[in-house]
Amino acid sequence: MKKALMLLSISLLAGWFSLVQAQGTTGLKVTQMIGYPVLPDTAYEGVSYSVTIKLQNFSNSTINGGVNIVLKTDSGTVAITTFAGLVLFPNDSATQLIQTYNFDSQTYKAGNNIVVVWPVVQSAPAFPIDTFFTQVYFVPLASLNAPEVEAIKFALYPNPATSKLKIVGAAEEPLEYVRILMPDGRQVTQILPFGDGIIDIRRLNPGIYFLEASSKNRSGMKRFIKVN
């Protein structure tokens, strides 16, 4: 079901949210989502999952009050649960069970989804936080009886890259466009129609990005690193 999909090294991803601390983990963070079907598992629409959220306080302040857990995908942003009446001391952690969590087509797109999860302190929205990244392969009900479409194969080099990327697809299946995405799924740029396969990345800040290449009927994704 998940041929040609790549496991992501989420430990290297930098936070995109404006409240995320630039150096290390110094705020409130979701550190685990036990039972959440990340790659290489598959998440199916219509199947209920039990998910345990672990929240840890890496700050020097005590949390006293409700904390919302927010999840963002390409398709939208939703609050998935709330730690109500939470008292969380520095370096302490808490867990909460979501007994029934359902994946739906409004939140997840068919196929590969980059997922970002972060906490929001209800009484102090500006409380420092860090983000949790993961990846989900979602199968909607409508596609369960459809034939599997394997991800397109293409080459990307050099990686890491400083100024330019070369993208090479199969001669029998030319690429029509490519997109560069941030780790949280935000689009940086899109090139359509796709030309000589050379992409100028000099304007990108150093960091980890994802490149999605698409032909007429299917697409594939690879990770690359921009360096100075």
PDB file of C-alpha atoms in Angstrom:
ATOM      1  CA  MET A   1       0.000   0.000   0.000  1.00  0.00           C
ATOM      2  CA  LYS A   2       2.776   2.379   0.714  1.00  0.00           C
ATOM      3  CA  LYS A   3       5.323   1.520  -1.985  1.00  0.00           C
ATOM      4  CA  ALA A   4       8.010   4.100  -2.658  1.00  0.00           C
ATOM      5  CA  LEU A   5       7.113   6.132   0.434  1.00  0.00           C
ATOM      6  CA  MET A   6      10.003   7.316   2.572  1.00  0.00           C
ATOM      7  CA  LEU A   7      10.128   7.331   6.367  1.00  0.00           C
ATOM      8  CA  LEU A   8      10.817  10.858   7.577  1.00  0.00           C
ATOM      9  CA  SER A   9      13.567  11.843  10.024  1.00  0.00           C
ATOM     10  CA  ILE A  10      11.302  14.029  12.121  1.00  0.00           C
ATOM     11  CA  SER A  11      13.923  14.603  14.801  1.00  0.00           C
ATOM     12  CA  LEU A  12      15.758  17.026  12.465  1.00  0.00           C
ATOM     13  CA  LEU A  13      12.769  19.179  11.552  1.00  0.00           C
ATOM     14  CA  ALA A  14      12.710  22.781  12.740  1.00  0.00           C
ATOM     15  CA  GLY A  15       9.461  24.270  14.089  1.00  0.00           C
ATOM     16  CA  TRP A  16       7.480  26.573  11.814  1.00  0.00           C
ATOM     17  CA  PHE A  17       5.111  28.090  14.371  1.00  0.00           C
ATOM     18  CA  SER A  18       6.079  31.594  15.523  1.00  0.00           C
ATOM     19  CA  LEU A  19       6.105  30.587  19.190  1.00  0.00           C
ATOM     20  CA  VAL A  20       8.478  27.676  18.710  1.00  0.00           C
ATOM     21  CA  GLN A  21      11.831  28.239  20.350  1.00  0.00           C
ATOM     22  CA  ALA A  22      14.711  28.355  17.896  1.00  0.00           C
ATOM     23  CA  GLN A  23      17.199  26.429  20.011  1.00  0.00           C
ATOM     24  CA  GLY A  24      16.266  23.073  21.531  1.00  0.00           C
ATOM     25  CA  THR A  25      13.103  22.096  23.347  1.00  0.00           C
ATOM     26  CA  THR A  26      12.353  24.766  25.932  1.00  0.00           C
ATOM     27  CA  GLY A  27       8.569  24.961  26.013  1.00  0.00           C
ATOM     28  CA  LEU A  28       5.470  22.797  26.240  1.00  0.00           C
ATOM     29  CA  LYS A  29       5.438  19.949  23.738  1.00  0.00           C
ATOM     30  CA  VAL A  30       3.534  16.870  22.632  1.00  0.00           C
ATOM     31  CA  THR A  31       6.263  14.218  22.727  1.00  0.00           C
ATOM     32  CA  GLN A  32       4.294  11.066  21.876  1.00  0.00           C
ATOM     33  CA  MET A  33       1.087  10.016  20.108  1.00  0.00           C
ATOM     34  CA  ILE A  34       0.808   6.333  21.004  1.00  0.00           C
ATOM     35  CA  GLY A  35      -1.628   4.467  18.768  1.00  0.00           C
ATOM     36  CA  TYR A  36      -1.612   7.134  16.057  1.00  0.00           C
ATOM     37  CA  PRO A  37      -0.922   5.117  12.871  1.00  0.00           C
ATOM     38  CA  VAL A  38       2.187   6.783  11.455  1.00  0.00           C
ATOM     39  CA  LEU A  39       4.175   5.366   8.558  1.00  0.00           C
ATOM     40  CA  PRO A  40       4.766   2.543   7.765  1.00  0.00           C
ATOM     41  CA  ASP A  41       1.226   1.879   9.067  1.00  0.00           C
ATOM     42  CA  THR A  42      -1.870   3.065   7.206  1.00  0.00           C
ATOM     43  CA  ALA A  43      -4.747   5.188   8.544  1.00  0.00           C
ATOM     44  CA  TYR A  44      -8.176   4.223   7.196  1.00  0.00           C
ATOM     45  CA  GLU A  45     -11.330   6.294   7.088  1.00  0.00           C
ATOM     46  CA  GLY A  46     -14.157   4.636   8.999  1.00  0.00           C
ATOM     47  CA  VAL A  47     -11.835   2.876  11.462  1.00  0.00           C
ATOM     48  CA  SER A  48     -11.689   4.123  15.068  1.00  0.00           C
ATOM     49  CA  TYR A  49      -8.269   4.469  16.713  1.00  0.00           C
ATOM     50  CA  SER A  50      -7.346   4.887  20.389  1.00  0.00           C
ATOM     51  CA  VAL A  51      -4.588   7.484  20.716  1.00  0.00           C
ATOM     52  CA  THR A  52      -2.684   8.405  23.870  1.00  0.00           C
ATOM     53  CA  ILE A  53      -1.219  11.922  23.864  1.00  0.00           C
ATOM     54  CA  LYS A  54       1.846  12.574  26.020  1.00  0.00           C
ATOM     55  CA  LEU A  55       2.456  16.231  26.929  1.00  0.00           C
ATOM     56  CA  GLN A  56       5.707  17.365  28.533  1.00  0.00           C
ATOM     57  CA  ASN A  57       6.637  20.704  30.112  1.00  0.00           C
ATOM     58  CA  PHE A  58      10.231  21.610  29.219  1.00  0.00           C
ATOM     59  CA  SER A  59       9.823  25.202  30.432  1.00  0.00           C
ATOM     60  CA  ASN A  60      10.649  26.730  33.815  1.00  0.00           C
ATOM     61  CA  SER A  61       7.003  27.641  34.495  1.00  0.00           C
ATOM     62  CA  THR A  62       4.105  25.640  35.915  1.00  0.00           C
ATOM     63  CA  ILE A  63       1.059  25.089  33.704  1.00  0.00           C
ATOM     64  CA  ASN A  64      -2.217  25.589  35.559  1.00  0.00           C
ATOM     65  CA  GLY A  65      -5.332  25.310  33.419  1.00  0.00           C
ATOM     66  CA  GLY A  66      -6.637  23.815  30.204  1.00  0.00           C
ATOM     67  CA  VAL A  67      -4.379  22.946  27.276  1.00  0.00           C
ATOM     68  CA  ASN A  68      -5.744  22.367  23.771  1.00  0.00           C
ATOM     69  CA  ILE A  69      -3.931  19.948  21.453  1.00  0.00           C
ATOM     70  CA  VAL A  70      -3.998  21.253  17.879  1.00  0.00           C
ATOM     71  CA  LEU A  71      -3.288  19.219  14.732  1.00  0.00           C
ATOM     72  CA  LYS A  72      -2.481  20.656  11.298  1.00  0.00           C
ATOM     73  CA  THR A  73      -2.354  18.959   7.903  1.00  0.00           C
ATOM     74  CA  ASP A  74      -2.405  20.214   4.309  1.00  0.00           C
ATOM     75  CA  SER A  75      -6.202  20.200   4.501  1.00  0.00           C
ATOM     76  CA  GLY A  76      -6.791  22.148   7.691  1.00  0.00           C
ATOM     77  CA  THR A  77      -6.224  22.740  11.389  1.00  0.00           C
ATOM     78  CA  VAL A  78      -8.323  21.168  14.165  1.00  0.00           C
ATOM     79  CA  ALA A  79      -8.242  20.771  17.962  1.00  0.00           C
ATOM     80  CA  ILE A  80      -8.186  17.030  18.651  1.00  0.00           C
ATOM     81  CA  THR A  81      -8.454  17.016  22.466  1.00  0.00           C
ATOM     82  CA  THR A  82      -8.097  19.144  25.611  1.00  0.00           C
ATOM     83  CA  PHE A  83      -6.205  18.543  28.841  1.00  0.00           C
ATOM     84  CA  ALA A  84      -8.736  20.122  31.233  1.00  0.00           C
ATOM     85  CA  GLY A  85      -7.690  21.486  34.638  1.00  0.00           C
ATOM     86  CA  LEU A  86      -4.074  20.518  34.047  1.00  0.00           C
ATOM     87  CA  VAL A  87      -1.390  21.246  36.633  1.00  0.00           C
ATOM     88  CA  LEU A  88       1.996  20.521  35.068  1.00  0.00           C
ATOM     89  CA  PHE A  89       5.224  21.428  36.825  1.00  0.00           C
ATOM     90  CA  PRO A  90       8.549  22.065  35.036  1.00  0.00           C
ATOM     91  CA  ASN A  91      10.017  18.848  33.576  1.00  0.00           C
ATOM     92  CA  ASP A  92       6.790  16.995  34.375  1.00  0.00           C
ATOM     93  CA  SER A  93       4.551  15.189  31.879  1.00  0.00           C
ATOM     94  CA  ALA A  94       0.917  14.149  31.537  1.00  0.00           C
ATOM     95  CA  THR A  95      -0.960  11.742  29.282  1.00  0.00           C
ATOM     96  CA  GLN A  96      -4.501  11.661  27.979  1.00  0.00           C
ATOM     97  CA  LEU A  97      -6.344   8.938  26.093  1.00  0.00           C
ATOM     98  CA  ILE A  98      -8.490   9.766  23.086  1.00  0.00           C
ATOM     99  CA  GLN A  99     -10.660   6.651  23.160  1.00  0.00           C
ATOM    100  CA  THR A 100     -12.095   7.166  19.681  1.00  0.00           C
ATOM    101  CA  TYR A 101     -10.178   9.068  17.013  1.00  0.00           C
ATOM    102  CA  ASN A 102     -11.457   8.919  13.439  1.00  0.00           C
ATOM    103  CA  PHE A 103      -9.582   9.971  10.334  1.00  0.00           C
ATOM    104  CA  ASP A 104     -11.719  11.872   7.837  1.00  0.00           C
ATOM    105  CA  SER A 105     -11.382  13.349   4.370  1.00  0.00           C
ATOM    106  CA  GLN A 106     -11.918  16.892   5.646  1.00  0.00           C
ATOM    107  CA  THR A 107      -8.705  16.778   7.694  1.00  0.00           C
ATOM    108  CA  TYR A 108      -6.550  14.346   5.707  1.00  0.00           C
ATOM    109  CA  LYS A 109      -5.976  14.055   1.986  1.00  0.00           C
ATOM    110  CA  ALA A 110      -5.693  10.673   0.285  1.00  0.00           C
ATOM    111  CA  GLY A 111      -2.122   9.421   0.413  1.00  0.00           C
ATOM    112  CA  ASN A 112       0.797  10.999   2.203  1.00  0.00           C
ATOM    113  CA  ASN A 113       0.151  13.696   4.855  1.00  0.00           C
ATOM    114  CA  ILE A 114       2.690  15.715   6.831  1.00  0.00           C
ATOM    115  CA  VAL A 115       1.175  16.263  10.284  1.00  0.00           C
ATOM    116  CA  VAL A 116       2.140  18.957  12.804  1.00  0.00           C
ATOM    117  CA  VAL A 117       0.845  18.849  16.402  1.00  0.00           C
ATOM    118  CA  TRP A 118       1.283  21.467  19.115  1.00  0.00           C
ATOM    119  CA  PRO A 119      -0.276  22.494  22.475  1.00  0.00           C
ATOM    120  CA  VAL A 120      -2.001  25.802  23.231  1.00  0.00           C
ATOM    121  CA  VAL A 121      -2.362  26.921  26.856  1.00  0.00           C
ATOM    122  CA  GLN A 122      -5.892  28.351  27.123  1.00  0.00           C
ATOM    123  CA  SER A 123      -5.039  30.994  29.722  1.00  0.00           C
ATOM    124  CA  ALA A 124      -1.724  31.945  28.103  1.00  0.00           C
ATOM    125  CA  PRO A 125      -1.774  31.571  24.295  1.00  0.00           C
ATOM    126  CA  ALA A 126       1.736  33.049  24.098  1.00  0.00           C
ATOM    127  CA  PHE A 127       3.227  30.365  26.367  1.00  0.00           C
ATOM    128  CA  PRO A 128       6.325  28.960  24.599  1.00  0.00           C
ATOM    129  CA  ILE A 129       5.706  25.695  22.783  1.00  0.00           C
ATOM    130  CA  ASP A 130       7.445  23.251  20.489  1.00  0.00           C
ATOM    131  CA  THR A 131       5.884  21.327  17.619  1.00  0.00           C
ATOM    132  CA  PHE A 132       5.654  17.582  17.012  1.00  0.00           C
ATOM    133  CA  PHE A 133       6.025  16.333  13.428  1.00  0.00           C
ATOM    134  CA  THR A 134       4.943  13.013  11.964  1.00  0.00           C
ATOM    135  CA  GLN A 135       3.639  11.505   8.730  1.00  0.00           C
ATOM    136  CA  VAL A 136       0.440   9.599   7.930  1.00  0.00           C
ATOM    137  CA  TYR A 137      -0.661   7.640   4.880  1.00  0.00           C
ATOM    138  CA  PHE A 138      -4.450   8.047   4.703  1.00  0.00           C
ATOM    139  CA  VAL A 139      -6.847   5.840   2.736  1.00  0.00           C
ATOM    140  CA  PRO A 140     -10.380   7.292   2.367  1.00  0.00           C
ATOM    141  CA  LEU A 141     -13.382   4.997   2.045  1.00  0.00           C
ATOM    142  CA  ALA A 142     -13.907   5.983  -1.574  1.00  0.00           C
ATOM    143  CA  SER A 143     -10.509   4.601  -2.560  1.00  0.00           C
ATOM    144  CA  LEU A 144     -10.612   1.241  -0.744  1.00  0.00           C
ATOM    145  CA  ASN A 145     -11.847  -0.572  -3.851  1.00  0.00           C
ATOM    146  CA  ALA A 146      -9.744   1.438  -6.281  1.00  0.00           C
ATOM    147  CA  PRO A 147      -6.572  -0.074  -7.778  1.00  0.00           C
ATOM    148  CA  GLU A 148      -3.380   0.974  -6.039  1.00  0.00           C
ATOM    149  CA  VAL A 149      -1.342   3.671  -7.777  1.00  0.00           C
ATOM    150  CA  GLU A 150       2.352   3.402  -7.043  1.00  0.00           C
ATOM    151  CA  ALA A 151       4.205   6.651  -6.363  1.00  0.00           C
ATOM    152  CA  ILE A 152       6.115   8.042  -9.320  1.00  0.00           C
ATOM    153  CA  LYS A 153       9.860   7.434  -9.389  1.00  0.00           C
ATOM    154  CA  PHE A 154      12.258  10.309  -9.930  1.00  0.00           C
ATOM    155  CA  ALA A 155      15.799  11.333  -9.007  1.00  0.00           C
ATOM    156  CA  LEU A 156      16.795  14.484  -7.128  1.00  0.00           C
ATOM    157  CA  TYR A 157      20.386  15.698  -6.781  1.00  0.00           C
ATOM    158  CA  PRO A 158      22.624  17.008  -5.306  1.00  0.00           C
ATOM    159  CA  ASN A 159      21.305  16.453  -1.801  1.00  0.00           C
ATOM    160  CA  PRO A 160      22.182  18.434   0.297  1.00  0.00           C
ATOM    161  CA  ALA A 161      22.145  21.312  -2.188  1.00  0.00           C
ATOM    162  CA  THR A 162      23.317  24.921  -2.052  1.00  0.00           C
ATOM    163  CA  SER A 163      21.897  26.728  -5.093  1.00  0.00           C
ATOM    164  CA  LYS A 164      20.266  24.368  -7.598  1.00  0.00           C
ATOM    165  CA  LEU A 165      18.452  21.035  -7.711  1.00  0.00           C
ATOM    166  CA  LYS A 166      18.291  18.715 -10.703  1.00  0.00           C
ATOM    167  CA  ILE A 167      15.084  16.680 -11.036  1.00  0.00           C
ATOM    168  CA  VAL A 168      15.024  13.714 -13.432  1.00  0.00           C
ATOM    169  CA  GLY A 169      11.919  11.665 -14.158  1.00  0.00           C
ATOM    170  CA  ALA A 170      11.345   8.609 -16.324  1.00  0.00           C
ATOM    171  CA  ALA A 171      11.351   9.236 -20.078  1.00  0.00           C
ATOM    172  CA  GLU A 172       8.081   7.343 -20.508  1.00  0.00           C
ATOM    173  CA  GLU A 173       6.335   9.420 -17.838  1.00  0.00           C
ATOM    174  CA  PRO A 174       7.441  13.068 -18.055  1.00  0.00           C
ATOM    175  CA  LEU A 175       6.965  15.308 -15.045  1.00  0.00           C
ATOM    176  CA  GLU A 176       4.419  18.099 -15.457  1.00  0.00           C
ATOM    177  CA  TYR A 177       5.101  20.158 -12.336  1.00  0.00           C
ATOM    178  CA  VAL A 178       6.941  20.164  -9.037  1.00  0.00           C
ATOM    179  CA  ARG A 179       6.202  21.770  -5.659  1.00  0.00           C
ATOM    180  CA  ILE A 180       8.544  22.578  -2.789  1.00  0.00           C
ATOM    181  CA  LEU A 181       6.961  22.282   0.663  1.00  0.00           C
ATOM    182  CA  MET A 182       7.922  23.249   4.184  1.00  0.00           C
ATOM    183  CA  PRO A 183       7.948  20.459   6.827  1.00  0.00           C
ATOM    184  CA  ASP A 184       4.484  21.598   7.974  1.00  0.00           C
ATOM    185  CA  GLY A 185       3.076  21.211   4.448  1.00  0.00           C
ATOM    186  CA  ARG A 186       3.074  24.898   3.464  1.00  0.00           C
ATOM    187  CA  GLN A 187       3.943  25.415  -0.191  1.00  0.00           C
ATOM    188  CA  VAL A 188       7.087  27.445  -0.877  1.00  0.00           C
ATOM    189  CA  THR A 189       6.945  27.395  -4.660  1.00  0.00           C
ATOM    190  CA  GLN A 190       5.364  25.555  -7.588  1.00  0.00           C
ATOM    191  CA  ILE A 191       6.860  25.186 -11.056  1.00  0.00           C
ATOM    192  CA  LEU A 192       4.330  24.560 -13.832  1.00  0.00           C
ATOM    193  CA  PRO A 193       4.901  23.505 -16.541  1.00  0.00           C
ATOM    194  CA  PHE A 194       8.085  21.714 -15.596  1.00  0.00           C
ATOM    195  CA  GLY A 195      10.979  22.682 -17.894  1.00  0.00           C
ATOM    196  CA  ASP A 196      14.607  21.577 -17.997  1.00  0.00           C
ATOM    197  CA  GLY A 197      14.585  19.978 -14.561  1.00  0.00           C
ATOM    198  CA  ILE A 198      16.764  22.632 -12.915  1.00  0.00           C
ATOM    199  CA  ILE A 199      15.307  24.397  -9.865  1.00  0.00           C
ATOM    200  CA  ASP A 200      16.914  27.491  -8.365  1.00  0.00           C
ATOM    201  CA  ILE A 201      16.817  27.208  -4.557  1.00  0.00           C
ATOM    202  CA  ARG A 202      19.147  30.076  -3.646  1.00  0.00           C
ATOM    203  CA  ARG A 203      16.297  32.016  -2.018  1.00  0.00           C
ATOM    204  CA  LEU A 204      15.415  29.186   0.355  1.00  0.00           C
ATOM    205  CA  ASN A 205      16.606  29.420   3.931  1.00  0.00           C
ATOM    206  CA  PRO A 206      18.842  26.568   5.106  1.00  0.00           C
ATOM    207  CA  GLY A 207      16.810  23.638   6.379  1.00  0.00           C
ATOM    208  CA  ILE A 208      14.771  20.575   5.429  1.00  0.00           C
ATOM    209  CA  TYR A 209      12.198  20.705   2.617  1.00  0.00           C
ATOM    210  CA  PHE A 210      10.048  18.277   0.649  1.00  0.00           C
ATOM    211  CA  LEU A 211       9.803  18.168  -3.131  1.00  0.00           C
ATOM    212  CA  GLU A 212       6.651  16.747  -4.700  1.00  0.00           C
ATOM    213  CA  ALA A 213       6.935  15.806  -8.380  1.00  0.00           C
ATOM    214  CA  SER A 214       3.832  15.023 -10.434  1.00  0.00           C
ATOM    215  CA  SER A 215       3.142  13.511 -13.827  1.00  0.00           C
ATOM    216  CA  LYS A 216      -0.267  13.471 -15.495  1.00  0.00           C
ATOM    217  CA  ASN A 217      -1.626  10.655 -13.328  1.00  0.00           C
ATOM    218  CA  ARG A 218       0.431  10.348 -10.154  1.00  0.00           C
ATOM    219  CA  SER A 219       2.992  11.971  -7.908  1.00  0.00           C
ATOM    220  CA  GLY A 220       5.855  11.210  -5.537  1.00  0.00           C
ATOM    221  CA  MET A 221       7.738  13.010  -2.778  1.00  0.00           C
ATOM    222  CA  LYS A 222      11.366  13.232  -1.672  1.00  0.00           C
ATOM    223  CA  ARG A 223      13.111  15.124   1.093  1.00  0.00           C
ATOM    224  CA  PHE A 224      16.081  17.416   0.503  1.00  0.00           C
ATOM    225  CA  ILE A 225      18.287  19.672   2.596  1.00  0.00           C
ATOM    226  CA  LYS A 226      19.219  23.245   1.668  1.00  0.00           C
ATOM    227  CA  VAL A 227      22.610  24.356   2.985  1.00  0.00           C
ATOM    228  CA  ASN A 228      24.643  27.538   2.646  1.00  0.00           C
TER     229      ASN A 228
END
